[in-house]
XYZ file of C-alpha atoms in Angstrom:
208
model
C 18.407 -35.417 1.291
C 17.488 -38.914 0.165
C 13.789 -39.670 0.364
C 13.088 -42.808 2.333
C 10.824 -45.335 0.639
C 8.168 -46.465 3.099
C 6.055 -49.507 2.409
C 2.469 -48.624 3.252
C -0.516 -50.834 3.819
C -2.571 -48.409 1.737
C -6.266 -48.533 0.939
C -8.969 -45.985 0.148
C -12.703 -45.783 0.748
C -15.148 -43.867 -1.422
C -17.711 -42.476 1.014
C -21.024 -40.797 0.111
C -20.820 -41.311 -3.646
C -23.159 -39.808 -6.231
C -25.028 -42.442 -8.214
C -25.718 -42.209 -11.936
C -27.935 -44.837 -13.535
C -27.157 -45.839 -17.121
C -29.644 -47.841 -19.162
C -29.639 -49.021 -22.749
C -32.996 -49.473 -24.489
C -33.247 -52.911 -26.029
C -33.524 -52.997 -29.851
C -33.318 -49.203 -29.980
C -32.733 -49.130 -33.744
C -36.292 -50.434 -34.172
C -37.615 -47.458 -32.186
C -35.243 -44.699 -33.289
C -37.092 -43.483 -36.391
C -40.426 -43.320 -34.579
C -38.819 -41.251 -31.821
C -37.238 -38.890 -34.358
C -40.584 -38.419 -36.101
C -42.254 -37.824 -32.729
C -39.758 -35.025 -31.955
C -40.108 -33.273 -35.316
C -43.894 -33.627 -35.301
C -44.060 -32.089 -31.839
C -42.008 -29.113 -33.006
C -44.190 -28.736 -36.103
C -47.538 -28.924 -34.314
C -46.785 -26.797 -31.240
C -45.998 -23.111 -31.478
C -43.647 -23.278 -28.498
C -39.913 -22.902 -28.066
C -38.771 -22.762 -24.455
C -35.461 -20.946 -24.072
C -34.077 -21.753 -20.649
C -30.616 -23.287 -20.893
C -30.985 -24.276 -24.550
C -29.096 -21.749 -26.692
C -29.769 -21.845 -30.422
C -31.912 -24.978 -30.314
C -35.561 -25.915 -29.911
C -37.097 -27.129 -26.671
C -40.696 -28.221 -26.175
C -42.851 -27.390 -23.189
C -42.869 -29.826 -20.273
C -45.252 -32.792 -20.368
C -46.302 -35.102 -17.559
C -45.756 -38.801 -18.249
C -49.101 -40.620 -18.178
C -48.421 -43.337 -20.736
C -50.588 -41.575 -23.332
C -48.204 -41.955 -26.277
C -45.249 -43.961 -27.535
C -42.527 -42.056 -25.712
C -44.435 -41.897 -22.414
C -45.057 -45.648 -22.445
C -41.380 -46.231 -23.230
C -40.249 -44.039 -20.333
C -42.707 -45.587 -17.867
C -41.808 -49.150 -18.770
C -38.089 -48.374 -18.627
C -38.072 -46.541 -15.296
C -40.342 -49.051 -13.602
C -37.843 -51.774 -14.508
C -34.821 -50.195 -12.793
C -33.615 -52.834 -10.303
C -31.995 -50.355 -7.885
C -35.289 -48.804 -6.744
C -37.461 -50.141 -3.942
C -40.844 -51.562 -4.849
C -42.705 -49.220 -2.505
C -41.927 -46.003 -4.370
C -43.734 -44.215 -7.172
C -42.053 -42.071 -9.808
C -43.682 -38.812 -10.903
C -42.060 -38.060 -14.272
C -42.206 -35.099 -16.627
C -40.274 -34.662 -19.874
C -39.476 -32.320 -22.737
C -37.965 -32.731 -26.198
C -34.740 -31.073 -27.393
C -33.710 -30.521 -31.012
C -30.279 -28.900 -31.195
C -29.008 -27.918 -34.649
C -25.433 -27.026 -35.544
C -23.944 -24.443 -33.178
C -26.458 -24.866 -30.360
C -25.620 -25.869 -26.788
C -26.955 -25.917 -23.226
C -25.497 -23.687 -20.536
C -24.613 -24.969 -17.061
C -27.659 -25.673 -14.903
C -29.359 -28.128 -12.578
C -32.975 -29.278 -12.204
C -34.631 -27.825 -9.078
C -37.906 -29.112 -7.655
C -37.079 -32.725 -8.529
C -35.084 -35.594 -7.066
C -33.568 -37.077 -10.220
C -33.003 -35.764 -13.721
C -31.921 -37.431 -16.906
C -31.769 -37.691 -20.645
C -32.631 -40.163 -23.388
C -30.368 -39.742 -26.414
C -32.244 -40.355 -29.667
C -30.115 -38.962 -32.496
C -26.503 -38.183 -31.675
C -24.297 -37.381 -34.678
C -20.544 -37.468 -34.145
C -19.231 -34.262 -32.495
C -22.733 -33.110 -31.516
C -21.784 -32.427 -27.888
C -21.012 -34.283 -24.670
C -22.915 -33.762 -21.453
C -20.446 -32.296 -18.960
C -20.928 -32.723 -15.203
C -19.398 -30.383 -12.617
C -18.362 -31.872 -9.281
C -20.493 -30.586 -6.383
C -17.207 -30.560 -4.438
C -15.351 -28.537 -7.052
C -14.980 -25.451 -4.838
C -14.232 -26.882 -1.404
C -12.107 -29.768 -2.713
C -10.406 -28.046 -5.632
C -6.829 -28.382 -4.338
C -7.412 -31.932 -3.089
C -8.715 -33.098 -6.480
C -5.942 -31.207 -8.286
C -3.301 -33.008 -6.207
C -4.283 -36.522 -7.286
C -2.504 -38.440 -10.030
C -4.479 -38.984 -13.224
C -4.663 -42.730 -12.688
C -6.106 -42.215 -9.187
C -8.670 -39.738 -10.510
C -9.727 -42.272 -13.097
C -9.895 -45.080 -10.562
C -11.981 -43.103 -8.054
C -13.895 -40.762 -10.415
C -12.472 -37.731 -8.614
C -12.694 -34.931 -11.165
C -13.480 -31.233 -11.259
C -15.586 -31.866 -14.352
C -16.455 -35.027 -16.227
C -17.298 -35.311 -19.929
C -19.873 -38.028 -20.502
C -20.200 -39.006 -24.182
C -23.813 -39.588 -25.255
C -24.931 -42.798 -26.925
C -28.051 -43.318 -29.002
C -30.661 -45.387 -27.189
C -29.017 -44.798 -23.826
C -30.666 -43.205 -20.802
C -28.655 -41.483 -18.093
C -30.301 -40.655 -14.750
C -28.494 -38.499 -12.191
C -29.180 -36.449 -9.036
C -31.077 -33.347 -10.089
C -28.819 -31.023 -8.063
C -25.769 -32.045 -10.128
C -24.640 -29.117 -12.279
C -24.199 -29.962 -15.947
C -24.078 -28.502 -19.440
C -24.151 -29.772 -23.020
C -21.301 -28.794 -25.308
C -21.809 -27.196 -28.719
C -23.159 -29.293 -31.561
C -20.287 -29.172 -34.044
C -21.853 -31.637 -36.466
C -23.903 -30.783 -39.546
C -27.013 -32.547 -38.257
C -29.609 -32.080 -35.520
C -28.941 -33.567 -32.109
C -32.197 -34.939 -30.660
C -32.810 -35.927 -27.062
C -35.524 -36.127 -24.440
C -34.844 -34.703 -20.985
C -36.858 -35.489 -17.885
C -37.310 -34.787 -14.202
C -38.363 -37.348 -11.611
C -39.969 -36.812 -8.225
C -39.797 -39.858 -5.971
C -42.855 -40.590 -3.854
C -42.415 -43.043 -0.996
C -45.313 -44.840 0.623
C -43.883 -44.232 4.089
C -43.710 -40.463 3.683
C -46.211 -37.752 2.877
C -44.527 -34.760 1.289
C -47.735 -32.731 0.773
């Protein structure tokens, strides 16, 4: 049977997308060494290593951002400059430092009790591990996503999982419910990053 070629007036609409915010810190090379020293000094001066999803690496305790030091001021100034957010919101931010040596990784997880999560990449040697996101529709839409051509997946960002390569001086903010992991550090150097959670407070709502 010969397949009939039908000319279609075809279009597609992406409805209810997930939004990831990507920011690049200006003149990061001028700040990089101070951030690296901050991370190593924190590990040296605090007798803490939190082992949640971080396997084989070092993770500090969680700190609230008040603008009390270099990194907190950097985070506050950066987040308050994001043009997508309304002016009548306040961001309650906490952060922790990650130092991942060779062979370490982060298992799949999300960030409960927050609205947004994210990471600032400070020192990222080659082959030190991508952040990998898992589609929240991976189960119910598995066959649908599998059926699409590769070029359509790329055009619409319809994937089961998505490898996002880190970049030094870059910040990535994403919905905190989005499952993600960090692949193994296969380099011979430490991978250093700062992770954070954000609660959004709106003047029109009282969540307490």
